[in-house]
Amino acid sequence: MGEVSDARQRKPAGAAGKPRVRVRDVWRESPLAVRSLLAGTAINRLGGFVQVFMVLYLTHRGFSAAQAGAALGVYGAGTVLGVLLGGWMSDRLGPRRTIVTTLLGSAVLLPLVLHLDSYPAILAVIGVSGAASQAYRPASTSMISELIPVERHIMIFAMVRLAINVGTTAAPLLGAALLRVSWDVLFWGEALAVVAFSLVARTTLPPGTGRGDGRGDERSGRAADPGDGTGPDSRTSARGPGVDTGGGPRPSYRAVLADRRYLVFLLAMFASSMIYVQHVSTLPLTVRHLGMSTTVYAALVALNGALVITCELLVATVVQRWPTRIAVVCGVGLTGVGMSLYALPWGLAALVIATLVWSLGEIIGYPTLFFAYPAQAGPPALRGRYLGASNSLYGLGTALGPFLGVLLWNRLHEGLWLACGLVGVLAVSAAWYGVRPAPPADSTPPHDTRPGPEPPPGSDAPQPDSGAPRPPADQPSPPGPVAPQPGPGEPQATPDGPQSAASTPQRAADDPRRPHHRREHGDHPERGADAHPSAPRTRPGATTPPGRPNPKEHA
């Protein structure tokens, strides 16, 4: 029974038949650092109300509406660059140092806007503050993905999204209350929330150095998969500028750009983001065009928020058992279908049905689309950059989406929503190709239950634990000083001394210092999901020490 249970733990992510994990189990078993990041994310989003009131503040200071809108655009551009910088810092300096440094920088810069009179200076501070305020996101996601097993990523990132949504929903209400006191209290209140998050990160997150030397992730015990274009031994998708094909990808964004399948995945994320943001920019125009009040629009937005907050964790208990590709494709597809349903001439019923459909797509696919898969797609030494690239494409999509949506609405009206459906089809196709498929559930080779070679008499070498009973001690060993030749299909015995950890996955799995989980892109450290069929596999216990007969040949 112990061997069967251990085999279940080592099933690749996305395989069918995974046990259902409850929300409280994931929370209870999460380390303190992960809980702190969840709490800090909620605090940071709860205090993120300056961006909401930025336009009102600048017009209150006497600037024009165009200048206030330009300042908001500069803030958005800063966030896009900030997540790219944060991904680089996370890989170079480590997640903890990145989170603390960028948050403190944002807390220092934000109140400076209150004391500046020059419009260019205000723009510069707003842009840099926006970059610093969002640079922590790749580092936070990277640390969570390192500390949580792969098979529980969807659930834990659904919790991250819950913290974000609760904080974002309550932030405008809290900001309006502070604004009744003064604008100064509004800015200093957000700075205080950012400082609180940085202190939580400083005191609870584990210290760690960056992986700028290209080493693997020692804490998570995972290695990138060779053969699928993401591992250090890749010769396919990781080939290109900035990649050392002899020793692994160098930590550089050029290595991310060389991963063609991930670039296609980023295209799907970008397209889905442009569709998703239409509920903020173009949906209110549609509601007004139908002759309805703004109360109807507010009710639709509230319906989406209520569904996401109350249902996402429950749905995640089911979706976490799905293959990653299916979860992403369902989320992207339902978002496109839901937006296209706004074109139906059914009045209020069409608005409600469409909102329900794309909200379901958000609940099903977005924890995987925006968090879980980008954290797993690349090698550990590039995890921060992979996350930075995905966050930047999401920010770019949400920045360009409103502009393009309003432009098409003025020309096409309801035709805009049909165009969203077409873009959704493109996003689904890109997601299907861009997400690497998980290996089948039965792709993991069965454990070799035959007894392995015994160490020489008097040796202190540990016995390999194969899970099978050992032969009796009084049974004589077959004579002969030379090991027999292996039979057909058996690997060649090598007299090169003890095996390495890479050639003995059973020993690595039995090591209590390493977590019992694998990356979802490969069921074997030596052979990824996209590896060539002729690539050799190493079987535990297949090597015979020099001068000793192989008991397997006489079993």
Coordinates of C-alpha atoms in Angstrom, one line a residue:
M1 CA 0.0 0.0 0.0
G2 CA 2.9 2.4 0.7
E3 CA 4.3 1.9 -2.7
V4 CA 0.9 2.5 -4.4
S5 CA 0.5 5.7 -2.3
D6 CA 3.9 6.9 -3.3
A7 CA 3.2 6.3 -6.9
R8 CA 0.1 8.4 -6.7
Q9 CA 2.0 11.3 -5.3
R10 CA 4.4 11.2 -8.2
K11 CA 1.8 11.4 -10.9
P12 CA 2.4 14.3 -13.2
A13 CA 0.2 17.4 -12.9
G14 CA -2.7 17.3 -15.2
A15 CA -3.1 13.5 -15.1
A16 CA -6.5 12.1 -14.6
G17 CA -7.4 10.4 -11.4
K18 CA -5.7 12.8 -9.0
P19 CA -7.2 12.9 -5.5
R20 CA -9.4 15.8 -4.8
V21 CA -7.8 18.3 -2.4
R22 CA -10.0 20.5 -0.2
V23 CA -9.5 24.2 0.3
R24 CA -8.7 23.9 4.0
D25 CA -6.2 21.1 3.4
V26 CA -4.2 23.4 1.1
W27 CA -4.4 26.3 3.6
R28 CA -3.4 24.2 6.6
E29 CA -0.5 22.5 4.8
S30 CA 0.9 25.7 3.3
P31 CA 4.0 27.1 4.9
L32 CA 4.0 30.4 6.8
A33 CA 5.6 32.2 3.9
V34 CA 2.8 31.4 1.5
R35 CA 0.1 32.4 4.0
S36 CA 2.0 35.7 4.6
L37 CA 2.1 36.4 0.8
L38 CA -1.7 35.8 0.6
A39 CA -2.3 38.2 3.5
G40 CA 0.1 40.7 2.2
T41 CA -1.5 40.6 -1.2
A42 CA -4.9 41.3 0.3
I43 CA -3.5 44.2 2.3
N44 CA -1.7 45.7 -0.7
R45 CA -4.8 45.5 -2.9
L46 CA -7.0 46.9 -0.1
G47 CA -4.7 49.9 0.0
G48 CA -4.5 50.3 -3.7
F49 CA -6.9 53.2 -4.1
V50 CA -4.7 55.9 -5.5
Q51 CA -4.9 54.6 -9.0
V52 CA -8.7 54.7 -8.8
F53 CA -8.7 58.3 -7.8
M54 CA -5.7 59.5 -9.8
V55 CA -7.7 61.3 -12.4
L56 CA -9.9 63.0 -9.8
Y57 CA -6.9 64.1 -7.8
L58 CA -5.0 65.6 -10.8
T59 CA -8.1 67.5 -12.0
H60 CA -8.6 68.7 -8.4
R61 CA -5.0 70.1 -8.6
G62 CA -6.0 72.1 -11.7
F63 CA -4.7 69.9 -14.4
S64 CA -6.8 69.2 -17.5
A65 CA -8.7 66.0 -18.1
A66 CA -6.3 65.1 -20.9
Q67 CA -3.3 65.6 -18.7
A68 CA -5.0 63.4 -16.0
G69 CA -5.7 60.7 -18.5
A70 CA -2.1 60.8 -19.8
A71 CA -0.9 60.4 -16.2
L72 CA -3.0 57.4 -15.8
G73 CA -1.6 56.0 -19.0
V74 CA 2.0 56.6 -17.8
Y75 CA 1.1 54.7 -14.6
G76 CA -0.1 51.8 -16.7
A77 CA 3.0 51.8 -18.8
G78 CA 5.1 51.8 -15.6
T79 CA 3.3 48.7 -14.3
V80 CA 4.1 46.8 -17.6
L81 CA 7.8 47.7 -17.3
G82 CA 7.7 47.0 -13.6
V83 CA 6.7 43.4 -13.9
L84 CA 9.5 42.8 -16.5
L85 CA 12.0 44.4 -14.1
G86 CA 10.5 42.4 -11.2
G87 CA 10.9 39.1 -13.1
W88 CA 14.6 39.9 -13.7
M89 CA 15.2 40.9 -10.1
S90 CA 13.5 37.8 -8.8
D91 CA 15.8 35.5 -10.8
R92 CA 18.9 37.7 -10.0
L93 CA 18.3 38.7 -6.4
G94 CA 15.8 36.3 -5.1
P95 CA 12.0 36.7 -4.5
R96 CA 12.2 38.0 -0.9
R97 CA 14.7 40.7 -1.6
T98 CA 12.8 41.7 -4.7
I99 CA 9.5 42.0 -2.9
V100 CA 10.8 44.0 0.0
T101 CA 12.9 46.4 -2.1
T102 CA 10.2 47.2 -4.7
L103 CA 7.5 47.7 -2.1
L104 CA 9.5 50.1 0.0
G105 CA 10.5 52.0 -3.1
S106 CA 6.8 52.4 -4.0
A107 CA 5.9 53.5 -0.5
V108 CA 8.6 56.2 -0.7
L109 CA 7.7 57.5 -4.1
L110 CA 3.9 57.7 -3.8
P111 CA 3.6 60.5 -1.3
L112 CA 6.0 62.7 -3.3
V113 CA 3.2 63.4 -5.7
L114 CA 1.6 65.6 -3.0
H115 CA 4.6 67.9 -3.0
L116 CA 5.3 68.3 -6.7
D117 CA 4.0 71.1 -8.9
S118 CA 5.7 70.4 -12.2
Y119 CA 3.6 68.2 -14.5
P120 CA 6.6 66.3 -16.0
A121 CA 8.0 65.6 -12.5
I122 CA 4.6 64.3 -11.5
L123 CA 4.5 62.0 -14.6
A124 CA 8.0 60.7 -13.8
V125 CA 7.2 59.9 -10.2
I126 CA 3.8 58.3 -11.1
G127 CA 5.5 56.1 -13.8
V128 CA 8.3 54.9 -11.5
S129 CA 5.9 54.4 -8.6
G130 CA 3.7 52.3 -10.9
A131 CA 6.6 50.2 -11.9
A132 CA 7.7 49.7 -8.3
S133 CA 4.2 48.9 -7.0
Q134 CA 3.8 45.9 -9.4
A135 CA 7.4 44.6 -9.6
Y136 CA 6.7 42.3 -6.6
R137 CA 4.1 40.2 -8.5
P138 CA 6.5 37.9 -10.4
A139 CA 8.6 37.4 -7.3
S140 CA 5.6 36.6 -5.2
T141 CA 4.2 34.1 -7.7
S142 CA 7.6 32.5 -8.1
M143 CA 8.0 32.0 -4.3
I144 CA 4.6 30.5 -4.0
S145 CA 5.2 28.1 -6.9
E146 CA 8.5 27.0 -5.3
L147 CA 7.0 26.3 -1.9
I148 CA 3.8 24.6 -3.0
P149 CA 3.6 21.2 -4.9
V150 CA 2.7 21.4 -8.5
E151 CA -0.5 19.5 -8.1
R152 CA -1.8 22.2 -5.8
H153 CA -0.9 25.2 -7.8
I154 CA -4.3 25.8 -9.2
M155 CA -5.9 25.8 -5.7
I156 CA -3.3 28.1 -4.1
F157 CA -3.4 30.5 -7.0
A158 CA -7.2 30.6 -6.7
M159 CA -6.6 31.7 -3.1
V160 CA -4.2 34.4 -4.5
R161 CA -7.0 35.6 -6.8
L162 CA -9.4 35.6 -4.0
A163 CA -7.1 37.9 -2.0
I164 CA -6.7 40.2 -5.0
N165 CA -10.5 40.3 -5.8
V166 CA -11.5 41.0 -2.2
G167 CA -8.9 43.7 -1.8
T168 CA -9.7 45.3 -5.2
T169 CA -13.5 45.3 -4.4
A170 CA -13.1 47.0 -1.0
A171 CA -10.3 49.4 -2.0
P172 CA -12.6 52.1 -3.6
L173 CA -15.0 52.1 -0.7
L174 CA -12.1 52.6 1.8
G175 CA -10.5 55.2 -0.5
A176 CA -13.8 57.1 -0.6
A177 CA -13.9 57.1 3.2
L178 CA -10.3 58.4 3.5
L179 CA -11.0 61.0 0.8
R180 CA -13.6 62.6 3.1
V181 CA -10.7 63.5 5.4
S182 CA -8.2 64.8 2.8
W183 CA -6.2 63.9 -0.2
D184 CA -3.0 63.6 1.9
V185 CA -4.6 60.9 4.0
L186 CA -5.5 59.0 0.8
F187 CA -1.9 58.9 -0.4
W188 CA -0.3 58.2 3.0
G189 CA -2.9 55.5 3.6
E190 CA -1.7 53.6 0.5
A191 CA 1.9 54.1 1.4
L192 CA 1.2 52.7 4.9
A193 CA -0.5 49.6 3.4
V194 CA 2.6 49.0 1.1
V195 CA 4.9 49.3 4.1
A196 CA 2.9 46.8 6.0
F197 CA 3.2 44.3 3.2
S198 CA 6.9 44.8 3.0
L199 CA 7.3 44.3 6.7
V200 CA 5.3 41.1 6.5
A201 CA 7.5 39.9 3.7
R202 CA 10.7 40.9 5.5
T203 CA 9.9 39.0 8.6
T204 CA 8.2 35.8 7.3
L205 CA 9.7 35.0 3.9
P206 CA 12.6 32.6 3.8
P207 CA 15.9 34.3 2.7
G208 CA 17.2 33.1 -0.6
T209 CA 19.7 34.1 -3.2
G210 CA 19.0 34.7 -6.8
R211 CA 19.5 32.1 -9.4
G212 CA 21.5 34.3 -11.7
D213 CA 24.1 31.6 -12.2
G214 CA 21.5 29.4 -14.0
R215 CA 21.3 26.8 -11.2
G216 CA 18.2 24.8 -10.6
D217 CA 15.7 25.4 -7.9
E218 CA 17.1 23.7 -4.9
R219 CA 14.2 24.5 -2.6
S220 CA 11.5 23.0 -4.6
G221 CA 13.4 20.0 -5.7
R222 CA 12.2 20.3 -9.2
A223 CA 14.2 20.4 -12.4
A224 CA 13.2 21.6 -15.8
D225 CA 12.3 18.9 -18.2
P226 CA 14.8 18.1 -20.9
G227 CA 13.3 17.5 -24.3
D228 CA 10.3 19.9 -24.1
G229 CA 12.3 23.0 -24.8
T230 CA 12.3 24.3 -21.2
G231 CA 15.1 22.3 -19.5
P232 CA 18.8 22.8 -19.2
D233 CA 19.5 20.0 -21.7
S234 CA 17.0 21.3 -24.3
R235 CA 18.3 21.6 -27.8
T236 CA 15.0 22.6 -29.4
S237 CA 12.8 25.5 -28.2
A238 CA 15.5 26.9 -25.9
R239 CA 18.0 27.3 -28.8
G240 CA 18.7 30.9 -29.8
P241 CA 20.4 34.0 -28.5
G242 CA 21.2 34.1 -24.9
V243 CA 21.0 30.3 -24.6
D244 CA 23.9 28.1 -23.8
T245 CA 23.0 24.9 -25.5
G246 CA 25.9 23.1 -23.8
G247 CA 25.0 23.8 -20.2
G248 CA 21.5 25.2 -20.1
P249 CA 19.7 28.5 -20.8
R250 CA 21.4 31.6 -19.5
P251 CA 19.2 33.8 -17.3
S252 CA 18.0 36.2 -19.9
Y253 CA 14.8 37.4 -21.5
R254 CA 16.3 36.2 -24.8
A255 CA 15.9 32.7 -23.6
V256 CA 12.2 33.3 -22.9
L257 CA 11.8 34.7 -26.4
A258 CA 13.5 31.6 -27.8
D259 CA 10.7 29.4 -26.3
R260 CA 8.4 29.5 -29.3
R261 CA 5.5 27.6 -27.7
Y262 CA 5.5 29.9 -24.7
L263 CA 5.4 32.9 -27.1
V264 CA 2.3 31.4 -28.6
F265 CA 0.8 31.0 -25.1
L266 CA 1.6 34.7 -24.4
L267 CA -0.4 35.6 -27.6
A268 CA -3.3 33.7 -26.2
M269 CA -3.0 35.6 -22.9
F270 CA -2.7 38.9 -24.6
A271 CA -5.8 38.3 -26.8
S272 CA -7.8 37.0 -23.8
S273 CA -6.8 40.1 -21.8
M274 CA -8.1 42.4 -24.5
I275 CA -11.4 40.6 -24.6
Y276 CA -11.7 40.4 -20.8
V277 CA -11.2 44.1 -20.2
Q278 CA -14.1 45.1 -22.5
H279 CA -16.5 44.6 -19.5
V280 CA -14.9 47.7 -18.0
S281 CA -14.6 49.9 -21.1
T282 CA -17.2 49.0 -23.7
L283 CA -20.0 47.2 -21.7
P284 CA -21.2 50.5 -20.0
L285 CA -21.5 52.0 -23.5
T286 CA -23.6 49.0 -24.6
V287 CA -25.9 49.3 -21.5
R288 CA -26.4 53.0 -22.2
H289 CA -27.0 52.3 -25.9
L290 CA -29.8 49.9 -24.9
G291 CA -31.5 52.7 -22.9
M292 CA -30.7 51.2 -19.4
S293 CA -29.3 53.0 -16.4
T294 CA -25.9 52.8 -14.9
T295 CA -27.4 50.8 -12.1
V296 CA -27.8 47.9 -14.5
Y297 CA -24.1 48.1 -15.4
A298 CA -23.2 48.2 -11.7
A299 CA -25.3 45.2 -11.0
L300 CA -23.6 43.2 -13.8
V301 CA -20.1 44.0 -12.5
A302 CA -21.3 43.1 -9.0
L303 CA -22.6 39.8 -10.3
N304 CA -19.2 39.0 -11.7
G305 CA -17.4 39.9 -8.5
A306 CA -19.8 37.9 -6.4
L307 CA -19.5 34.8 -8.5
V308 CA -15.7 35.0 -8.6
I309 CA -15.3 35.6 -4.9
T310 CA -17.8 32.9 -3.8
C311 CA -17.3 30.2 -6.4
E312 CA -13.7 30.2 -7.6
L313 CA -12.3 28.1 -4.7
L314 CA -15.1 25.6 -5.0
V315 CA -14.5 25.2 -8.7
A316 CA -10.8 25.0 -8.2
T317 CA -11.2 21.8 -6.2
V318 CA -12.5 20.2 -9.5
V319 CA -10.4 22.1 -12.0
Q320 CA -7.1 21.1 -10.2
R321 CA -7.7 17.6 -11.4
W322 CA -7.9 18.6 -15.1
P323 CA -5.0 18.8 -17.5
T324 CA -3.6 22.2 -17.6
R325 CA -4.3 22.6 -21.3
I326 CA -8.0 21.9 -20.8
A327 CA -8.3 24.4 -18.0
V328 CA -6.7 27.2 -20.0
V329 CA -8.6 26.5 -23.2
C330 CA -11.9 26.3 -21.3
G331 CA -11.3 29.6 -19.6
V332 CA -10.2 31.4 -22.7
G333 CA -13.0 30.0 -24.8
L334 CA -15.8 30.7 -22.3
T335 CA -14.5 34.3 -22.0
G336 CA -14.7 34.8 -25.8
V337 CA -18.2 33.1 -26.0
G338 CA -19.5 35.2 -23.1
M339 CA -18.4 38.5 -24.6
S340 CA -19.9 37.6 -28.0
L341 CA -23.3 36.9 -26.4
Y342 CA -23.7 40.6 -25.6
A343 CA -24.5 41.0 -29.3
L344 CA -27.8 39.0 -28.8
P345 CA -31.0 41.2 -29.1
W346 CA -32.5 39.9 -25.9
G347 CA -32.1 43.0 -23.8
L348 CA -31.4 42.5 -20.1
A349 CA -31.5 38.7 -20.4
A350 CA -28.7 38.7 -22.9
L351 CA -26.6 40.9 -20.6
V352 CA -27.1 38.6 -17.6
I353 CA -26.5 35.4 -19.6
A354 CA -23.3 36.8 -21.2
T355 CA -22.0 37.9 -17.8
L356 CA -22.6 34.5 -16.4
V357 CA -20.7 32.8 -19.2
W358 CA -17.6 34.8 -19.2
S359 CA -17.5 34.9 -15.4
L360 CA -17.5 31.1 -15.5
G361 CA -14.6 31.2 -17.9
E362 CA -12.7 33.5 -15.5
I363 CA -13.4 31.2 -12.6
I364 CA -12.3 28.0 -14.5
G365 CA -9.2 29.2 -16.4
Y366 CA -7.7 32.3 -15.0
P367 CA -5.8 30.7 -12.0
T368 CA -4.0 28.5 -14.5
L369 CA -3.7 31.0 -17.3
F370 CA -2.2 33.9 -15.3
F371 CA -0.4 32.1 -12.5
A372 CA 0.0 28.3 -12.5
Y373 CA 1.1 27.6 -16.0
P374 CA 3.6 30.6 -16.4
A375 CA 5.2 29.5 -13.1
Q376 CA 5.7 25.9 -14.5
A377 CA 6.4 26.6 -18.2
G378 CA 10.1 27.5 -17.9
P379 CA 13.2 26.2 -16.1
P380 CA 13.6 27.2 -12.5
A381 CA 16.4 29.6 -13.2
L382 CA 14.1 31.6 -15.6
R383 CA 10.9 31.3 -13.6
G384 CA 10.8 35.0 -12.6
R385 CA 11.3 36.1 -16.2
Y386 CA 8.6 33.7 -17.5
L387 CA 6.3 35.2 -15.0
G388 CA 7.4 38.8 -15.8
A389 CA 6.7 38.2 -19.5
S390 CA 3.2 36.8 -18.8
N391 CA 2.4 39.7 -16.4
S392 CA 3.6 42.3 -18.9
L393 CA 1.5 40.8 -21.7
Y394 CA -1.6 40.8 -19.4
G395 CA -0.9 44.5 -18.6
L396 CA -0.4 45.4 -22.2
G397 CA -3.7 43.7 -23.2
T398 CA -5.7 45.5 -20.5
A399 CA -4.1 48.8 -21.6
L400 CA -4.7 48.4 -25.3
G401 CA -8.1 46.7 -25.0
P402 CA -10.2 49.7 -23.8
F403 CA -8.7 51.9 -26.6
L404 CA -9.4 49.4 -29.4
G405 CA -12.8 48.4 -27.9
V406 CA -14.1 51.9 -27.8
L407 CA -12.7 52.6 -31.3
L408 CA -14.5 49.5 -32.7
W409 CA -17.7 50.3 -30.8
N410 CA -18.0 53.7 -32.4
R411 CA -17.9 52.1 -35.8
L412 CA -19.5 48.7 -35.3
H413 CA -21.7 49.0 -32.2
E414 CA -22.9 45.4 -31.5
G415 CA -20.4 44.1 -34.1
L416 CA -17.7 44.7 -31.5
W417 CA -18.9 41.8 -29.5
L418 CA -18.9 39.5 -32.5
A419 CA -15.3 40.6 -33.1
C420 CA -14.5 39.6 -29.5
G421 CA -15.8 36.1 -30.4
L422 CA -13.4 35.9 -33.4
V423 CA -10.5 37.0 -31.2
G424 CA -11.6 34.4 -28.7
V425 CA -11.3 31.7 -31.4
L426 CA -7.7 32.9 -32.1
A427 CA -6.9 32.8 -28.4
V428 CA -8.3 29.3 -28.0
S429 CA -6.1 28.1 -30.9
A430 CA -3.0 29.8 -29.5
A431 CA -3.7 28.4 -26.1
W432 CA -4.1 24.8 -27.4
Y433 CA -0.7 25.0 -29.1
G434 CA 1.1 27.1 -26.6
V435 CA 0.4 25.1 -23.5
R436 CA 2.5 22.0 -23.5
P437 CA 0.4 18.9 -23.0
A438 CA 0.8 16.8 -19.9
P439 CA 2.0 13.2 -20.3
P440 CA -0.7 10.5 -20.0
A441 CA -1.3 9.1 -16.6
D442 CA 0.2 5.7 -17.5
S443 CA 3.4 7.2 -18.9
T444 CA 5.3 6.7 -15.7
P445 CA 7.1 3.3 -15.9
P446 CA 6.3 0.8 -13.2
H447 CA 8.7 0.5 -10.3
D448 CA 11.2 -2.4 -10.6
T449 CA 10.3 -4.7 -7.8
R450 CA 13.1 -7.1 -8.5
P451 CA 15.9 -7.1 -5.9
G452 CA 18.9 -4.9 -6.7
P453 CA 22.6 -5.7 -6.2
E454 CA 23.8 -6.1 -2.7
P455 CA 26.9 -4.2 -1.5
P456 CA 30.1 -6.2 -1.0
P457 CA 30.6 -7.7 2.5
G458 CA 31.7 -5.2 5.1
S459 CA 30.6 -2.2 2.9
D460 CA 28.6 0.6 4.5
A461 CA 26.8 1.4 1.3
P462 CA 23.0 1.8 1.7
Q463 CA 20.7 -0.8 0.2
P464 CA 18.5 0.6 -2.6
D465 CA 14.9 0.4 -1.4
S466 CA 13.0 -1.2 -4.2
G467 CA 9.9 -2.0 -2.1
A468 CA 10.3 -5.8 -2.7
P469 CA 11.5 -8.4 -0.1
R470 CA 15.2 -9.2 -0.2
P471 CA 16.4 -12.8 -0.9
P472 CA 17.2 -14.9 2.1
A473 CA 20.6 -14.2 3.7
D474 CA 21.7 -17.9 3.4
Q475 CA 21.0 -18.1 -0.3
P476 CA 24.4 -18.4 -2.1
S477 CA 25.3 -16.0 -4.8
P478 CA 25.9 -17.3 -8.3
P479 CA 29.5 -18.0 -9.0
G480 CA 31.6 -16.1 -11.4
P481 CA 33.7 -13.0 -11.0
V482 CA 32.4 -11.4 -14.2
A483 CA 28.9 -10.0 -14.6
P484 CA 26.9 -11.7 -17.4
Q485 CA 26.0 -9.9 -20.6
P486 CA 22.6 -8.2 -20.4
G487 CA 19.8 -9.8 -22.3
P488 CA 17.8 -8.3 -25.1
G489 CA 16.2 -5.0 -24.1
E490 CA 18.3 -4.7 -20.9
P491 CA 20.5 -1.6 -20.4
Q492 CA 24.2 -2.0 -20.6
A493 CA 25.8 -2.4 -17.2
T494 CA 28.5 0.3 -16.5
P495 CA 31.4 -0.1 -14.1
D496 CA 31.7 3.6 -13.5
G497 CA 31.0 3.5 -9.8
P498 CA 27.9 4.6 -7.9
Q499 CA 24.9 6.0 -9.9
S500 CA 24.1 9.6 -9.9
A501 CA 20.9 11.1 -8.5
A502 CA 19.6 11.8 -12.0
S503 CA 19.8 8.1 -12.9
T504 CA 18.1 6.8 -9.8
P505 CA 14.7 8.6 -9.6
Q506 CA 13.5 6.2 -6.9
R507 CA 16.3 7.2 -4.5
A508 CA 15.6 10.9 -5.2
A509 CA 11.9 10.3 -4.5
D510 CA 12.7 8.5 -1.3
D511 CA 14.9 11.3 0.0
P512 CA 12.9 13.1 2.7
R513 CA 14.6 16.4 1.9
R514 CA 13.0 16.5 -1.5
P515 CA 9.2 17.1 -2.0
H516 CA 7.3 14.3 -3.7
H517 CA 6.1 16.0 -6.8
R518 CA 7.1 16.4 -10.3
R519 CA 6.7 19.0 -13.0
E520 CA 3.7 18.6 -15.2
H521 CA 5.6 18.7 -18.4
G522 CA 7.5 15.5 -18.0
D523 CA 6.9 12.3 -16.0
H524 CA 10.6 11.6 -15.7
P525 CA 13.5 13.9 -14.9
E526 CA 15.5 12.2 -17.7
R527 CA 12.8 12.3 -20.3
G528 CA 10.3 15.2 -20.8
A529 CA 6.9 15.0 -22.3
D530 CA 8.1 16.1 -25.8
A531 CA 11.3 14.0 -25.8
H532 CA 12.1 11.9 -28.8
P533 CA 10.8 8.3 -28.5
S534 CA 14.2 6.9 -29.0
A535 CA 15.7 8.8 -26.0
P536 CA 17.0 6.3 -23.5
R537 CA 15.3 5.7 -20.1
T538 CA 17.2 4.8 -17.0
R539 CA 15.7 2.2 -14.8
P540 CA 16.4 2.0 -11.1
G541 CA 18.8 -0.7 -10.0
A542 CA 19.9 -1.4 -13.6
T543 CA 23.6 -0.9 -12.9
T544 CA 25.8 -3.6 -11.5
P545 CA 28.9 -2.8 -9.4
P546 CA 32.2 -4.0 -10.9
G547 CA 33.2 -7.6 -10.0
R548 CA 29.7 -8.6 -8.9
P549 CA 27.2 -10.7 -10.7
N550 CA 23.8 -9.3 -11.5
P551 CA 21.2 -11.1 -9.5
K552 CA 18.4 -10.0 -11.9
E553 CA 19.8 -12.4 -14.5
H554 CA 19.5 -15.3 -12.2
A555 CA 16.1 -14.4 -10.6

